């Protein structure tokens, strides 16, 4: 401190602090050798508390207001100094201004993933991040436990400690929530409130508390995200036909991105094919759902197939019913050549025992007319 500051300390008896920062929690008022004159003017603004410390011992604390310092309004310091009947000379004391407003926009995040057991995916590594706001609720405790003699105690000096506490509480909070990983987004607010309550139990003895705690996002590793995306795609596809159309649409989109006419032509062709498939599917009537029919008898054995040789031409094949019709119209006679699979050569129908029944059903020829 220079000579001018020393002289100013001898004549200026105004003690106050105008906070020009956004992250200072505690600020020590600078006075030459910490001397304060009798009757000095103390101004404590809103969201501030002034705490007097004498030889390392916390003395009086002043809430917002304007004060003229005498023994009457400094009972603790007067007791420490032994001022029973007042005093007239300057006294030594450190004055700390404690900022009691909310410090917002503070961030937290998990540097390493937290492993939890999920009912659907098994063991999953989760990462989370969010924000919080803190404020001082007990200035004296803050000075004793955290700030100490720091002339400018800032939020970054306590944020690391709070982040470690948050990560320590996050794992148990997620595990005890009993919520599947896919439903965490709908329970982030409740989980954040549970973590804030647990943190404040440990922070209040230090003189601070979290006035707001937010879980902005809970994320999974990239490989788990890929599996979730694939499951989502399958859910959209619904069945194999729709899934094939979905894959074709993806291929069409990628082809359309390629430079040149080939990619555009491919995309157009696939688009027309998909359009035709969609139109055909729309025109087809939807068959009503039927219950599965009970199993029936096995299929009938295949009938023998016969070939006829008529006038030097091969006719057929004919089954047994068709052969009867050929007999009825006179195409098949006992002298007609016939063949089926398994015969070595063509034979007259009269020589095949299997065809004897066809001709036995015919009436004999009429007798000659007189």
mmCIF file of C-alpha atoms in Angstrom:
data_model
loop_
_atom_site.group_PDB
_atom_site.id
_atom_site.type_symbol
_atom_site.label_atom_id
_atom_site.label_comp_id
_atom_site.label_asym_id
_atom_site.label_seq_id
_atom_site.Cartn_x
_atom_site.Cartn_y
_atom_site.Cartn_z
ATOM 1 C CA UNK A 1 0.000 0.000 0.000
ATOM 2 C CA UNK A 2 1.402 3.411 -0.981
ATOM 3 C CA UNK A 3 1.670 6.579 1.052
ATOM 4 C CA UNK A 4 -1.531 8.014 -0.439
ATOM 5 C CA UNK A 5 -3.504 4.913 0.594
ATOM 6 C CA UNK A 6 -2.070 5.199 4.090
ATOM 7 C CA UNK A 7 -3.078 8.859 4.421
ATOM 8 C CA UNK A 8 -6.517 8.140 2.972
ATOM 9 C CA UNK A 9 -6.973 5.365 5.524
ATOM 10 C CA UNK A 10 -6.342 7.893 8.272
ATOM 11 C CA UNK A 11 -9.098 10.279 7.156
ATOM 12 C CA UNK A 12 -11.669 8.245 5.276
ATOM 13 C CA UNK A 13 -14.074 6.536 7.682
ATOM 14 C CA UNK A 14 -16.452 4.937 5.180
ATOM 15 C CA UNK A 15 -16.505 1.183 4.928
ATOM 16 C CA UNK A 16 -18.528 -0.308 2.067
ATOM 17 C CA UNK A 17 -18.285 -2.588 -0.971
ATOM 18 C CA UNK A 18 -19.728 -2.209 -4.435
ATOM 19 C CA UNK A 19 -19.532 -5.604 -6.162
ATOM 20 C CA UNK A 20 -18.367 -5.179 -9.752
ATOM 21 C CA UNK A 21 -17.977 -8.913 -10.397
ATOM 22 C CA UNK A 22 -20.372 -11.804 -10.867
ATOM 23 C CA UNK A 23 -18.453 -14.497 -9.036
ATOM 24 C CA UNK A 24 -17.090 -12.998 -5.777
ATOM 25 C CA UNK A 25 -18.607 -14.585 -2.678
ATOM 26 C CA UNK A 26 -16.395 -12.981 0.007
ATOM 27 C CA UNK A 27 -14.393 -9.749 -0.254
ATOM 28 C CA UNK A 28 -12.084 -8.306 2.437
ATOM 29 C CA UNK A 29 -12.212 -4.536 2.880
ATOM 30 C CA UNK A 30 -8.665 -3.117 2.481
ATOM 31 C CA UNK A 31 -7.537 -0.745 5.274
ATOM 32 C CA UNK A 32 -4.015 0.223 6.219
ATOM 33 C CA UNK A 33 -3.038 -2.094 9.083
ATOM 34 C CA UNK A 34 -6.774 -2.816 9.430
ATOM 35 C CA UNK A 35 -7.300 0.335 11.549
ATOM 36 C CA UNK A 36 -10.886 1.539 11.928
ATOM 37 C CA UNK A 37 -11.707 4.819 13.641
ATOM 38 C CA UNK A 38 -14.390 5.320 16.212
ATOM 39 C CA UNK A 39 -17.615 6.491 14.570
ATOM 40 C CA UNK A 40 -16.695 5.106 11.147
ATOM 41 C CA UNK A 41 -19.588 4.774 8.718
ATOM 42 C CA UNK A 42 -20.391 1.213 7.652
ATOM 43 C CA UNK A 43 -22.702 0.700 4.673
ATOM 44 C CA UNK A 44 -23.994 -2.804 3.992
ATOM 45 C CA UNK A 45 -26.020 -3.097 0.820
ATOM 46 C CA UNK A 46 -28.798 -5.520 0.002
ATOM 47 C CA UNK A 47 -27.618 -9.123 -0.506
ATOM 48 C CA UNK A 48 -24.564 -8.384 1.691
ATOM 49 C CA UNK A 49 -23.445 -9.156 5.219
ATOM 50 C CA UNK A 50 -20.413 -7.473 6.841
ATOM 51 C CA UNK A 51 -18.459 -9.628 9.299
ATOM 52 C CA UNK A 52 -15.776 -8.225 11.629
ATOM 53 C CA UNK A 53 -12.849 -10.476 12.508
ATOM 54 C CA UNK A 54 -10.367 -9.611 15.266
ATOM 55 C CA UNK A 55 -7.110 -11.523 15.503
ATOM 56 C CA UNK A 56 -8.607 -14.520 13.700
ATOM 57 C CA UNK A 57 -11.753 -14.602 15.825
ATOM 58 C CA UNK A 58 -15.111 -13.836 14.243
ATOM 59 C CA UNK A 59 -16.823 -10.992 16.048
ATOM 60 C CA UNK A 60 -19.912 -9.024 14.966
ATOM 61 C CA UNK A 61 -21.945 -9.466 11.777
ATOM 62 C CA UNK A 62 -24.018 -6.654 10.236
ATOM 63 C CA UNK A 63 -27.009 -7.219 7.905
ATOM 64 C CA UNK A 64 -27.975 -4.666 5.204
ATOM 65 C CA UNK A 65 -28.133 -1.088 6.543
ATOM 66 C CA UNK A 66 -26.043 1.955 7.485
ATOM 67 C CA UNK A 67 -24.159 1.946 10.788
ATOM 68 C CA UNK A 68 -21.955 4.301 12.824
ATOM 69 C CA UNK A 69 -19.514 2.051 14.637
ATOM 70 C CA UNK A 70 -19.490 2.350 18.430
ATOM 71 C CA UNK A 71 -19.309 -0.085 21.286
ATOM 72 C CA UNK A 72 -23.121 -0.158 21.412
ATOM 73 C CA UNK A 73 -23.478 -1.861 18.037
ATOM 74 C CA UNK A 74 -20.354 -4.035 18.321
ATOM 75 C CA UNK A 75 -21.054 -6.044 21.493
ATOM 76 C CA UNK A 76 -18.934 -9.079 20.583
ATOM 77 C CA UNK A 77 -15.898 -7.046 19.553
ATOM 78 C CA UNK A 78 -16.277 -4.825 22.628
ATOM 79 C CA UNK A 79 -16.244 -7.926 24.821
ATOM 80 C CA UNK A 80 -13.183 -9.309 23.062
ATOM 81 C CA UNK A 81 -11.335 -5.993 23.397
ATOM 82 C CA UNK A 82 -12.508 -5.417 26.934
ATOM 83 C CA UNK A 83 -14.152 -2.099 26.125
ATOM 84 C CA UNK A 84 -16.404 -1.645 29.094
ATOM 85 C CA UNK A 85 -16.662 2.134 29.034
ATOM 86 C CA UNK A 86 -16.198 2.923 25.320
ATOM 87 C CA UNK A 87 -13.060 3.937 23.469
ATOM 88 C CA UNK A 88 -11.739 6.857 21.437
ATOM 89 C CA UNK A 89 -8.703 5.511 19.612
ATOM 90 C CA UNK A 90 -8.728 3.519 16.313
ATOM 91 C CA UNK A 91 -9.082 -0.231 16.669
ATOM 92 C CA UNK A 92 -7.865 -3.035 14.452
ATOM 93 C CA UNK A 93 -10.281 -5.458 12.817
ATOM 94 C CA UNK A 94 -10.711 -7.146 9.465
ATOM 95 C CA UNK A 95 -13.977 -6.506 7.675
ATOM 96 C CA UNK A 96 -15.281 -9.191 5.274
ATOM 97 C CA UNK A 97 -18.236 -8.516 3.032
ATOM 98 C CA UNK A 98 -20.153 -11.712 2.247
ATOM 99 C CA UNK A 99 -22.349 -11.783 -0.860
ATOM 100 C CA UNK A 100 -25.668 -13.501 -0.086
ATOM 101 C CA UNK A 101 -27.277 -13.248 -3.527
ATOM 102 C CA UNK A 102 -27.779 -16.281 -5.755
ATOM 103 C CA UNK A 103 -24.858 -17.282 -7.972
ATOM 104 C CA UNK A 104 -26.451 -18.760 -11.074
ATOM 105 C CA UNK A 105 -25.264 -20.400 -14.287
ATOM 106 C CA UNK A 106 -22.884 -22.728 -12.481
ATOM 107 C CA UNK A 107 -22.285 -25.957 -14.391
ATOM 108 C CA UNK A 108 -21.628 -29.536 -13.383
ATOM 109 C CA UNK A 109 -20.949 -32.728 -15.325
ATOM 110 C CA UNK A 110 -19.615 -36.252 -14.960
ATOM 111 C CA UNK A 111 -16.026 -36.491 -16.138
ATOM 112 C CA UNK A 112 -16.235 -40.291 -15.964
ATOM 113 C CA UNK A 113 -19.406 -42.329 -16.615
ATOM 114 C CA UNK A 114 -21.543 -43.668 -13.796
ATOM 115 C CA UNK A 115 -22.353 -47.379 -14.078
ATOM 116 C CA UNK A 116 -25.930 -48.326 -13.200
ATOM 117 C CA UNK A 117 -27.988 -51.488 -13.659
ATOM 118 C CA UNK A 118 -30.888 -51.050 -16.066
ATOM 119 C CA UNK A 119 -33.786 -53.577 -16.135
ATOM 120 C CA UNK A 120 -33.813 -53.639 -19.954
ATOM 121 C CA UNK A 121 -30.218 -53.051 -21.066
ATOM 122 C CA UNK A 122 -28.364 -54.537 -18.106
ATOM 123 C CA UNK A 123 -25.291 -52.625 -16.920
ATOM 124 C CA UNK A 124 -25.118 -49.242 -18.641
ATOM 125 C CA UNK A 125 -22.595 -46.414 -18.391
ATOM 126 C CA UNK A 126 -24.366 -43.076 -18.041
ATOM 127 C CA UNK A 127 -23.081 -39.533 -18.287
ATOM 128 C CA UNK A 128 -24.994 -36.502 -17.086
ATOM 129 C CA UNK A 129 -24.614 -32.743 -16.953
ATOM 130 C CA UNK A 130 -26.626 -29.765 -15.793
ATOM 131 C CA UNK A 131 -26.502 -26.545 -13.818
ATOM 132 C CA UNK A 132 -27.088 -25.238 -10.328
ATOM 133 C CA UNK A 133 -27.299 -22.032 -8.294
ATOM 134 C CA UNK A 134 -25.825 -21.508 -4.833
ATOM 135 C CA UNK A 135 -26.096 -18.860 -2.157
ATOM 136 C CA UNK A 136 -24.668 -18.177 1.284
ATOM 137 C CA UNK A 137 -27.066 -18.924 4.132
ATOM 138 C CA UNK A 138 -24.642 -18.599 7.070
ATOM 139 C CA UNK A 139 -21.828 -16.060 6.468
ATOM 140 C CA UNK A 140 -19.984 -16.780 9.703
ATOM 141 C CA UNK A 141 -19.862 -20.524 8.976
ATOM 142 C CA UNK A 142 -18.649 -19.816 5.445
ATOM 143 C CA UNK A 143 -15.733 -17.753 6.764
ATOM 144 C CA UNK A 144 -14.815 -20.399 9.309
ATOM 145 C CA UNK A 145 -15.145 -23.463 7.076
ATOM 146 C CA UNK A 146 -14.255 -22.333 3.534
ATOM 147 C CA UNK A 147 -13.192 -18.747 2.928
ATOM 148 C CA UNK A 148 -10.798 -18.267 5.826
ATOM 149 C CA UNK A 149 -8.559 -15.242 5.253
ATOM 150 C CA UNK A 150 -8.917 -15.270 1.473
ATOM 151 C CA UNK A 151 -9.221 -11.595 0.412
ATOM 152 C CA UNK A 152 -11.409 -12.527 -2.576
ATOM 153 C CA UNK A 153 -13.175 -15.880 -2.262
ATOM 154 C CA UNK A 154 -14.797 -16.736 -5.608
ATOM 155 C CA UNK A 155 -17.237 -19.342 -6.898
ATOM 156 C CA UNK A 156 -14.559 -21.334 -8.739
ATOM 157 C CA UNK A 157 -12.902 -22.054 -5.389
ATOM 158 C CA UNK A 158 -15.954 -23.974 -4.203
ATOM 159 C CA UNK A 159 -17.425 -25.236 -7.509
ATOM 160 C CA UNK A 160 -14.914 -28.084 -7.853
ATOM 161 C CA UNK A 161 -15.817 -29.321 -4.396
ATOM 162 C CA UNK A 162 -19.526 -29.149 -5.211
ATOM 163 C CA UNK A 163 -19.044 -31.002 -8.512
ATOM 164 C CA UNK A 164 -17.318 -33.848 -6.699
ATOM 165 C CA UNK A 165 -20.204 -34.040 -4.263
ATOM 166 C CA UNK A 166 -22.744 -34.040 -7.120
ATOM 167 C CA UNK A 167 -21.055 -36.942 -8.900
ATOM 168 C CA UNK A 168 -20.922 -38.834 -5.619
ATOM 169 C CA UNK A 169 -24.673 -38.398 -5.159
ATOM 170 C CA UNK A 170 -25.655 -38.956 -8.808
ATOM 171 C CA UNK A 171 -24.982 -42.699 -8.945
ATOM 172 C CA UNK A 172 -27.080 -43.604 -5.874
ATOM 173 C CA UNK A 173 -29.841 -41.239 -7.013
ATOM 174 C CA UNK A 174 -30.079 -42.914 -10.429
ATOM 175 C CA UNK A 175 -29.866 -46.408 -8.967
ATOM 176 C CA UNK A 176 -32.505 -45.748 -6.296
ATOM 177 C CA UNK A 177 -34.863 -44.019 -8.705
ATOM 178 C CA UNK A 178 -35.999 -47.391 -10.058
ATOM 179 C CA UNK A 179 -36.622 -45.833 -13.484
ATOM 180 C CA UNK A 180 -35.603 -47.536 -16.760
ATOM 181 C CA UNK A 181 -32.974 -45.682 -18.741
ATOM 182 C CA UNK A 182 -35.408 -44.864 -21.556
ATOM 183 C CA UNK A 183 -37.752 -43.151 -19.054
ATOM 184 C CA UNK A 184 -35.122 -41.045 -17.276
ATOM 185 C CA UNK A 185 -36.018 -37.951 -19.286
ATOM 186 C CA UNK A 186 -39.468 -37.863 -17.669
ATOM 187 C CA UNK A 187 -37.978 -38.143 -14.162
ATOM 188 C CA UNK A 188 -35.017 -35.749 -14.416
ATOM 189 C CA UNK A 189 -36.725 -33.104 -12.289
ATOM 190 C CA UNK A 190 -37.510 -35.538 -9.463
ATOM 191 C CA UNK A 191 -33.974 -36.949 -9.572
ATOM 192 C CA UNK A 192 -32.527 -33.421 -9.469
ATOM 193 C CA UNK A 193 -34.648 -32.516 -6.426
ATOM 194 C CA UNK A 194 -33.519 -35.684 -4.658
ATOM 195 C CA UNK A 195 -29.849 -34.896 -5.337
ATOM 196 C CA UNK A 196 -30.270 -31.263 -4.182
ATOM 197 C CA UNK A 197 -31.756 -32.360 -0.858
ATOM 198 C CA UNK A 198 -28.880 -34.770 -0.239
ATOM 199 C CA UNK A 199 -26.287 -32.134 -1.168
ATOM 200 C CA UNK A 200 -27.768 -29.414 1.029
ATOM 201 C CA UNK A 201 -27.557 -31.689 4.052
ATOM 202 C CA UNK A 202 -23.763 -31.602 3.651
ATOM 203 C CA UNK A 203 -23.413 -28.036 2.380
ATOM 204 C CA UNK A 204 -25.399 -26.135 5.026
ATOM 205 C CA UNK A 205 -22.790 -26.743 7.768
ATOM 206 C CA UNK A 206 -20.360 -24.984 5.398
ATOM 207 C CA UNK A 207 -22.643 -21.949 5.235
ATOM 208 C CA UNK A 208 -23.966 -22.452 1.674
ATOM 209 C CA UNK A 209 -26.831 -24.251 -0.013
ATOM 210 C CA UNK A 210 -28.015 -25.043 -3.526
ATOM 211 C CA UNK A 211 -31.044 -22.920 -4.298
ATOM 212 C CA UNK A 212 -31.531 -24.595 -7.674
ATOM 213 C CA UNK A 213 -30.290 -27.857 -9.160
ATOM 214 C CA UNK A 214 -31.069 -29.054 -12.676
ATOM 215 C CA UNK A 215 -30.289 -32.280 -14.517
ATOM 216 C CA UNK A 216 -30.240 -31.125 -18.136
ATOM 217 C CA UNK A 217 -29.382 -34.411 -19.814
ATOM 218 C CA UNK A 218 -28.514 -38.041 -19.136
ATOM 219 C CA UNK A 219 -26.695 -39.730 -22.034
ATOM 220 C CA UNK A 220 -25.433 -43.220 -22.859
ATOM 221 C CA UNK A 221 -22.300 -44.351 -24.749
ATOM 222 C CA UNK A 222 -22.344 -44.145 -28.578
ATOM 223 C CA UNK A 223 -22.639 -47.912 -29.022
ATOM 224 C CA UNK A 224 -25.786 -48.004 -26.878
ATOM 225 C CA UNK A 225 -27.189 -45.043 -28.818
ATOM 226 C CA UNK A 226 -26.602 -46.988 -32.060
ATOM 227 C CA UNK A 227 -28.551 -49.975 -30.721
ATOM 228 C CA UNK A 228 -31.395 -47.723 -29.594
ATOM 229 C CA UNK A 229 -31.493 -46.104 -33.043
ATOM 230 C CA UNK A 230 -31.617 -49.530 -34.711
ATOM 231 C CA UNK A 231 -34.456 -50.611 -32.449
ATOM 232 C CA UNK A 232 -36.293 -47.410 -33.279
ATOM 233 C CA UNK A 233 -35.834 -48.067 -36.990
ATOM 234 C CA UNK A 234 -37.202 -51.585 -36.628
ATOM 235 C CA UNK A 235 -40.160 -50.224 -34.703
ATOM 236 C CA UNK A 236 -40.869 -47.798 -37.524
ATOM 237 C CA UNK A 237 -40.515 -50.557 -40.131
ATOM 238 C CA UNK A 238 -43.088 -52.773 -38.398
ATOM 239 C CA UNK A 239 -42.560 -55.819 -40.678
ATOM 240 C CA UNK A 240 -40.051 -57.042 -43.238
ATOM 241 C CA UNK A 241 -41.866 -55.532 -46.201
ATOM 242 C CA UNK A 242 -42.039 -52.112 -44.608
ATOM 243 C CA UNK A 243 -38.460 -52.467 -43.393
ATOM 244 C CA UNK A 244 -37.317 -53.191 -46.971
ATOM 245 C CA UNK A 245 -39.135 -50.080 -48.141
ATOM 246 C CA UNK A 246 -37.501 -48.121 -45.340
ATOM 247 C CA UNK A 247 -34.048 -49.365 -46.361
ATOM 248 C CA UNK A 248 -34.791 -48.562 -49.998
ATOM 249 C CA UNK A 249 -35.815 -45.042 -49.022
ATOM 250 C CA UNK A 250 -32.529 -44.582 -47.183
ATOM 251 C CA UNK A 251 -30.609 -45.834 -50.224
ATOM 252 C CA UNK A 252 -32.581 -43.476 -52.443
ATOM 253 C CA UNK A 253 -31.732 -40.534 -50.210
ATOM 254 C CA UNK A 254 -28.040 -41.406 -50.272
ATOM 255 C CA UNK A 255 -28.099 -41.892 -54.048
ATOM 256 C CA UNK A 256 -29.789 -38.513 -54.503
ATOM 257 C CA UNK A 257 -26.896 -36.869 -52.663
ATOM 258 C CA UNK A 258 -24.355 -38.243 -55.156
ATOM 259 C CA UNK A 259 -23.198 -35.898 -57.899
ATOM 260 C CA UNK A 260 -24.063 -36.648 -61.502
ATOM 261 C CA UNK A 261 -27.053 -38.016 -63.360
ATOM 262 C CA UNK A 262 -26.532 -41.600 -62.215
ATOM 263 C CA UNK A 263 -27.418 -40.821 -58.630
ATOM 264 C CA UNK A 264 -30.392 -38.701 -59.654
ATOM 265 C CA UNK A 265 -31.624 -41.410 -62.052
ATOM 266 C CA UNK A 266 -31.271 -44.098 -59.426
ATOM 267 C CA UNK A 267 -33.145 -41.996 -56.904
ATOM 268 C CA UNK A 268 -35.930 -41.316 -59.409
ATOM 269 C CA UNK A 269 -36.225 -44.989 -60.357
ATOM 270 C CA UNK A 270 -36.369 -46.148 -56.754
ATOM 271 C CA UNK A 271 -38.877 -43.433 -55.971
ATOM 272 C CA UNK A 272 -41.158 -44.613 -58.799
ATOM 273 C CA UNK A 273 -40.823 -48.224 -57.645
ATOM 274 C CA UNK A 274 -41.724 -47.301 -54.086
ATOM 275 C CA UNK A 275 -44.672 -45.287 -55.350
ATOM 276 C CA UNK A 276 -45.957 -48.235 -57.384
ATOM 277 C CA UNK A 277 -45.588 -50.561 -54.409
ATOM 278 C CA UNK A 278 -47.483 -48.156 -52.201
ATOM 279 C CA UNK A 279 -50.280 -47.789 -54.769
ATOM 280 C CA UNK A 280 -50.575 -51.561 -55.220
ATOM 281 C CA UNK A 281 -50.680 -52.056 -51.483
ATOM 282 C CA UNK A 282 -53.416 -49.429 -51.179
ATOM 283 C CA UNK A 283 -55.578 -51.078 -53.893
ATOM 284 C CA UNK A 284 -55.360 -54.568 -52.486
ATOM 285 C CA UNK A 285 -58.327 -55.354 -50.244
ATOM 286 C CA UNK A 286 -57.418 -56.130 -46.723
ATOM 287 C CA UNK A 287 -58.374 -59.707 -45.937
ATOM 288 C CA UNK A 288 -60.150 -60.105 -42.636
ATOM 289 C CA UNK A 289 -58.141 -61.745 -39.973
ATOM 290 C CA UNK A 290 -59.069 -65.400 -39.612
ATOM 291 C CA UNK A 291 -58.167 -67.866 -37.018
ATOM 292 C CA UNK A 292 -55.791 -70.626 -38.077
ATOM 293 C CA UNK A 293 -57.645 -73.576 -39.664
ATOM 294 C CA UNK A 294 -57.211 -76.989 -38.049
ATOM 295 C CA UNK A 295 -54.847 -79.344 -39.898
ATOM 296 C CA UNK A 296 -56.581 -81.422 -42.657
ATOM 297 C CA UNK A 297 -55.786 -84.775 -44.356
ATOM 298 C CA UNK A 298 -52.629 -85.073 -46.475
ATOM 299 C CA UNK A 299 -52.904 -84.346 -50.238
ATOM 300 C CA UNK A 300 -54.150 -87.090 -52.589
ATOM 301 C CA UNK A 301 -51.523 -89.140 -54.462
ATOM 302 C CA UNK A 302 -50.934 -87.978 -58.052
ATOM 303 C CA UNK A 303 -52.971 -89.788 -60.765
ATOM 304 C CA UNK A 304 -51.325 -91.731 -63.550
ATOM 305 C CA UNK A 305 -50.896 -89.847 -66.806
ATOM 306 C CA UNK A 306 -51.553 -91.716 -70.100
ATOM 307 C CA UNK A 307 -50.569 -90.909 -73.650
ATOM 308 C CA UNK A 308 -52.439 -92.063 -76.776
ATOM 309 C CA UNK A 309 -51.106 -92.773 -80.256
ATOM 310 C CA UNK A 310 -53.845 -91.861 -82.742
ATOM 311 C CA UNK A 311 -53.239 -91.509 -86.473
ATOM 312 C CA UNK A 312 -49.500 -91.226 -86.001
ATOM 313 C CA UNK A 313 -49.856 -88.414 -83.436
ATOM 314 C CA UNK A 314 -49.279 -88.382 -79.679
ATOM 315 C CA UNK A 315 -52.156 -87.142 -77.566
ATOM 316 C CA UNK A 316 -52.179 -86.502 -73.817
ATOM 317 C CA UNK A 317 -51.432 -86.716 -71.103
ATOM 318 C CA UNK A 318 -54.807 -87.921 -69.756
ATOM 319 C CA UNK A 319 -55.791 -88.996 -66.263
ATOM 320 C CA UNK A 320 -58.303 -91.761 -65.606
ATOM 321 C CA UNK A 321 -61.327 -89.461 -65.928
ATOM 322 C CA UNK A 322 -60.060 -88.010 -69.192
ATOM 323 C CA UNK A 323 -59.434 -91.518 -70.571
ATOM 324 C CA UNK A 324 -63.098 -92.376 -69.977
ATOM 325 C CA UNK A 325 -64.074 -89.344 -72.019
ATOM 326 C CA UNK A 326 -61.735 -90.443 -74.827
ATOM 327 C CA UNK A 327 -63.403 -93.848 -74.838
ATOM 328 C CA UNK A 328 -66.844 -92.229 -74.977
ATOM 329 C CA UNK A 329 -66.010 -90.130 -78.020
ATOM 330 C CA UNK A 330 -64.344 -93.016 -79.796
ATOM 331 C CA UNK A 331 -60.795 -91.685 -79.714
ATOM 332 C CA UNK A 332 -59.617 -94.464 -77.394
ATOM 333 C CA UNK A 333 -60.440 -97.969 -78.573
ATOM 334 C CA UNK A 334 -59.055 -101.372 -77.537
ATOM 335 C CA UNK A 335 -56.665 -101.220 -80.526
ATOM 336 C CA UNK A 336 -55.396 -97.714 -79.742
ATOM 337 C CA UNK A 337 -51.733 -97.556 -78.731
ATOM 338 C CA UNK A 338 -51.199 -96.319 -75.163
ATOM 339 C CA UNK A 339 -48.194 -95.529 -72.931
ATOM 340 C CA UNK A 340 -47.464 -94.313 -69.433
ATOM 341 C CA UNK A 341 -44.347 -93.801 -67.388
ATOM 342 C CA UNK A 342 -42.903 -97.178 -66.418
ATOM 343 C CA UNK A 343 -43.905 -99.034 -69.651
ATOM 344 C CA UNK A 344 -41.066 -100.220 -71.868
ATOM 345 C CA UNK A 345 -42.926 -99.482 -75.138
ATOM 346 C CA UNK A 346 -46.277 -98.584 -76.614
ATOM 347 C CA UNK A 347 -48.994 -101.264 -76.404
ATOM 348 C CA UNK A 348 -52.567 -101.725 -77.568
ATOM 349 C CA UNK A 349 -55.083 -100.701 -74.934
ATOM 350 C CA UNK A 350 -56.564 -104.213 -74.879
ATOM 351 C CA UNK A 351 -53.170 -105.533 -73.720
ATOM 352 C CA UNK A 352 -53.044 -103.250 -70.677
ATOM 353 C CA UNK A 353 -54.974 -104.790 -67.757
ATOM 354 C CA UNK A 354 -55.297 -101.420 -66.009
ATOM 355 C CA UNK A 355 -57.447 -100.139 -68.894
ATOM 356 C CA UNK A 356 -59.696 -103.171 -69.143
ATOM 357 C CA UNK A 357 -62.370 -101.618 -66.962
ATOM 358 C CA UNK A 358 -62.765 -98.722 -69.417
ATOM 359 C CA UNK A 359 -63.866 -100.963 -72.245
ATOM 360 C CA UNK A 360 -65.944 -103.336 -70.063
ATOM 361 C CA UNK A 361 -68.381 -100.456 -69.451
ATOM 362 C CA UNK A 362 -69.173 -100.102 -73.186
ATOM 363 C CA UNK A 363 -72.170 -102.001 -74.668
ATOM 364 C CA UNK A 364 -71.372 -104.765 -77.180
ATOM 365 C CA UNK A 365 -71.778 -103.961 -80.908
ATOM 366 C CA UNK A 366 -75.211 -104.183 -82.394
ATOM 367 C CA UNK A 367 -76.048 -107.393 -84.242
ATOM 368 C CA UNK A 368 -76.205 -107.209 -88.006
ATOM 369 C CA UNK A 369 -79.535 -106.089 -89.432
ATOM 370 C CA UNK A 370 -81.558 -108.607 -91.483
#
